Amino acid sequence: MDICDIETQHLSAILALNEISVAVLSPLDGPKLTRLVAEAVLAKVIIIDEQVAAFLLAFTANTEYESINYQWFNKKYAQFLYIDRIVVADDFRGQKLASHLYNYLLKWTVDNAIPRLVAEIDIQPPNEASLKFHQKFGFFELEQLVHSEEKIVSLQGKEL
């Protein structure tokens, strides 16, 4: 199972995967995805049987990414790897692709002497699967950020 750079031919499949998971992710359109891929330090896909099985976007500190959640980490820490999103296609769930991507992120972060991984997880509406997944990898809550009554996120980190 290879992790490859996101290329132009992957973008439509990535948009479709993001749309399926939009309840727990911020929405994307073509121009925004293209911009995020260009700004991300890691913009990766796993291809299985010529299909995008999973993808990830991650950012280091001090980029222009305008996400409120990212900006919270950017104000607090000089160095971090922010996991913006990891999405696994329904047809490929249960194959440990998310774990494979997280192990890739952990290795990359250590190899680049970055002291922490950070992410946000929806707690309103709740994303229990993501909370459990991140706990398994040693993430812990740093703070909660209230976007609205309907949207609250847990800002989480893992020191390396």
Short mmCIF file of C-alpha atoms in Angstrom, two decimals:
data_model
loop_
_atom_site.label_atom_id
_atom_site.label_comp_id
_atom_site.label_asym_id
_atom_site.label_seq_id
_atom_site.Cartn_x
_atom_site.Cartn_y
_atom_site.Cartn_z
CA MET A 1 0.00 0.00 0.00
CA ASP A 2 1.69 3.16 -1.23
CA ILE A 3 1.13 6.71 -0.08
CA CYS A 4 1.52 9.09 -3.03
CA ASP A 5 1.29 12.83 -3.64
CA ILE A 6 -2.13 14.15 -4.60
CA GLU A 7 -2.18 14.88 -8.32
CA THR A 8 -4.68 16.68 -10.53
CA GLN A 9 -6.38 13.45 -11.60
CA HIS A 10 -7.22 12.67 -7.94
CA LEU A 11 -9.06 15.93 -7.19
CA SER A 12 -12.56 14.94 -8.34
CA ALA A 13 -12.48 11.72 -6.29
CA ILE A 14 -11.19 13.66 -3.26
CA LEU A 15 -14.02 16.19 -3.59
CA ALA A 16 -16.55 13.34 -3.73
CA LEU A 17 -15.05 11.67 -0.63
CA ASN A 18 -15.04 14.96 1.25
CA GLU A 19 -18.68 15.59 0.35
CA ILE A 20 -19.71 12.19 1.75
CA SER A 21 -18.06 13.12 5.07
CA VAL A 22 -19.02 16.81 5.11
CA ALA A 23 -21.02 16.38 8.33
CA VAL A 24 -17.69 16.09 10.20
CA LEU A 25 -15.44 18.02 7.79
CA SER A 26 -15.50 21.50 6.36
CA PRO A 27 -16.86 21.60 2.81
CA LEU A 28 -14.55 21.90 -0.19
CA ASP A 29 -14.98 23.02 -3.76
CA GLY A 30 -12.48 22.62 -6.60
CA PRO A 31 -10.63 25.93 -6.19
CA LYS A 32 -10.38 25.58 -2.40
CA LEU A 33 -9.09 22.01 -2.67
CA THR A 34 -6.50 23.06 -5.26
CA ARG A 35 -5.34 25.88 -2.95
CA LEU A 36 -5.17 23.58 0.11
CA VAL A 37 -3.18 20.96 -1.79
CA ALA A 38 -0.70 23.66 -2.85
CA GLU A 39 -0.39 25.07 0.70
CA ALA A 40 -0.25 21.74 2.54
CA VAL A 41 3.11 20.32 3.56
CA LEU A 42 1.53 16.88 3.11
CA ALA A 43 -1.18 16.27 0.51
CA LYS A 44 -1.31 12.51 0.07
CA VAL A 45 -3.51 9.73 -1.28
CA ILE A 46 -3.62 5.98 -1.02
CA ILE A 47 -4.56 4.43 -4.35
CA ILE A 48 -5.98 0.89 -4.40
CA ASP A 49 -7.20 -0.71 -7.62
CA GLU A 50 -6.80 2.65 -9.38
CA GLN A 51 -9.21 4.33 -6.94
CA VAL A 52 -8.57 6.99 -4.31
CA ALA A 53 -9.04 4.86 -1.19
CA ALA A 54 -7.99 7.57 1.30
CA PHE A 55 -6.45 11.01 1.42
CA LEU A 56 -4.86 13.38 3.91
CA LEU A 57 -4.05 17.07 4.13
CA ALA A 58 -1.67 18.40 6.79
CA PHE A 59 -0.06 21.78 7.45
CA THR A 60 2.89 23.01 9.46
CA ALA A 61 2.91 26.26 11.44
CA ASN A 62 2.84 29.70 9.85
CA THR A 63 0.97 28.99 6.63
CA GLU A 64 -1.81 31.14 5.22
CA TYR A 65 -4.48 28.54 6.00
CA GLU A 66 -7.48 30.50 7.28
CA SER A 67 -9.14 27.76 9.34
CA ILE A 68 -10.15 29.08 12.77
CA ASN A 69 -9.04 25.80 14.32
CA TYR A 70 -5.64 25.92 12.59
CA GLN A 71 -5.18 29.55 13.64
CA TRP A 72 -5.75 28.59 17.30
CA PHE A 73 -2.81 26.17 17.11
CA ASN A 74 -0.75 28.69 15.12
CA LYS A 75 -1.11 31.29 17.89
CA LYS A 76 -0.25 28.79 20.64
CA TYR A 77 2.67 26.81 19.17
CA ALA A 78 5.74 27.70 17.13
CA GLN A 79 6.00 24.19 15.66
CA PHE A 80 3.35 21.58 14.92
CA LEU A 81 1.88 19.41 12.22
CA TYR A 82 -1.84 20.14 11.87
CA ILE A 83 -3.89 17.26 10.51
CA ASP A 84 -6.59 19.03 8.57
CA ARG A 85 -8.38 15.94 7.35
CA ILE A 86 -8.00 12.24 6.72
CA VAL A 87 -10.81 10.58 4.80
CA VAL A 88 -11.20 6.91 3.91
CA ALA A 89 -13.63 5.82 1.19
CA ASP A 90 -16.49 3.63 2.40
CA ASP A 91 -15.39 0.75 0.15
CA PHE A 92 -12.01 0.66 1.90
CA ARG A 93 -13.02 1.05 5.54
CA GLY A 94 -11.78 -1.65 7.90
CA GLN A 95 -8.44 -1.98 6.09
CA LYS A 96 -6.57 0.23 8.60
CA LEU A 97 -5.88 2.92 6.00
CA ALA A 98 -6.39 5.73 8.53
CA SER A 99 -3.92 4.04 10.90
CA HIS A 100 -1.47 3.64 8.03
CA LEU A 101 -1.76 7.37 7.26
CA TYR A 102 -1.35 8.30 10.94
CA ASN A 103 1.79 6.17 11.21
CA TYR A 104 3.10 7.93 8.10
CA LEU A 105 2.34 11.31 9.73
CA LEU A 106 4.04 10.29 12.98
CA LYS A 107 7.20 9.20 11.15
CA TRP A 108 7.23 12.35 9.00
CA THR A 109 6.77 14.56 12.06
CA VAL A 110 9.61 12.89 13.99
CA ASP A 111 11.89 12.88 10.91
CA ASN A 112 11.31 16.63 10.56
CA ALA A 113 11.90 17.37 14.27
CA ILE A 114 8.39 18.74 14.80
CA PRO A 115 7.45 18.28 18.47
CA ARG A 116 3.69 17.74 18.17
CA LEU A 117 0.79 16.59 16.04
CA VAL A 118 -2.48 18.49 16.39
CA ALA A 119 -6.03 18.06 15.13
CA GLU A 120 -9.58 19.05 15.90
CA ILE A 121 -12.46 16.65 16.37
CA ASP A 122 -16.13 17.52 16.33
CA ILE A 123 -17.83 17.02 19.67
CA GLN A 124 -21.03 18.83 18.65
CA PRO A 125 -22.21 17.12 16.56
CA PRO A 126 -20.21 14.27 18.06
CA ASN A 127 -17.69 12.29 16.03
CA GLU A 128 -17.19 9.43 18.49
CA ALA A 129 -15.25 7.28 16.03
CA SER A 130 -12.68 10.03 15.50
CA LEU A 131 -12.39 10.73 19.24
CA LYS A 132 -11.68 7.05 19.96
CA PHE A 133 -9.28 6.81 17.03
CA HIS A 134 -7.25 9.81 18.22
CA GLN A 135 -7.22 8.57 21.83
CA LYS A 136 -5.76 5.30 20.54
CA PHE A 137 -2.90 7.32 19.04
CA GLY A 138 -2.29 9.22 22.29
CA PHE A 139 -4.02 12.50 21.51
CA PHE A 140 -5.47 14.51 24.39
CA GLU A 141 -7.74 17.54 24.58
CA LEU A 142 -6.06 20.93 24.84
CA GLU A 143 -9.19 23.07 24.65
CA GLN A 144 -12.70 23.22 23.25
CA LEU A 145 -13.59 25.80 20.64
CA VAL A 146 -17.23 26.84 20.26
CA HIS A 147 -18.09 27.88 16.72
CA SER A 148 -21.85 27.98 17.41
CA GLU A 149 -24.44 26.12 19.47
CA GLU A 150 -24.46 23.46 16.76
CA LYS A 151 -20.67 23.26 16.24
CA ILE A 152 -18.10 22.62 19.00
CA VAL A 153 -14.68 21.09 18.39
CA SER A 154 -12.13 19.48 20.67
CA LEU A 155 -8.65 20.82 19.89
CA GLN A 156 -6.30 17.92 20.47
CA GLY A 157 -2.57 17.33 20.52
CA LYS A 158 0.04 14.64 20.79
CA GLU A 159 3.52 15.53 22.01
CA LEU A 160 6.34 13.62 20.34
#
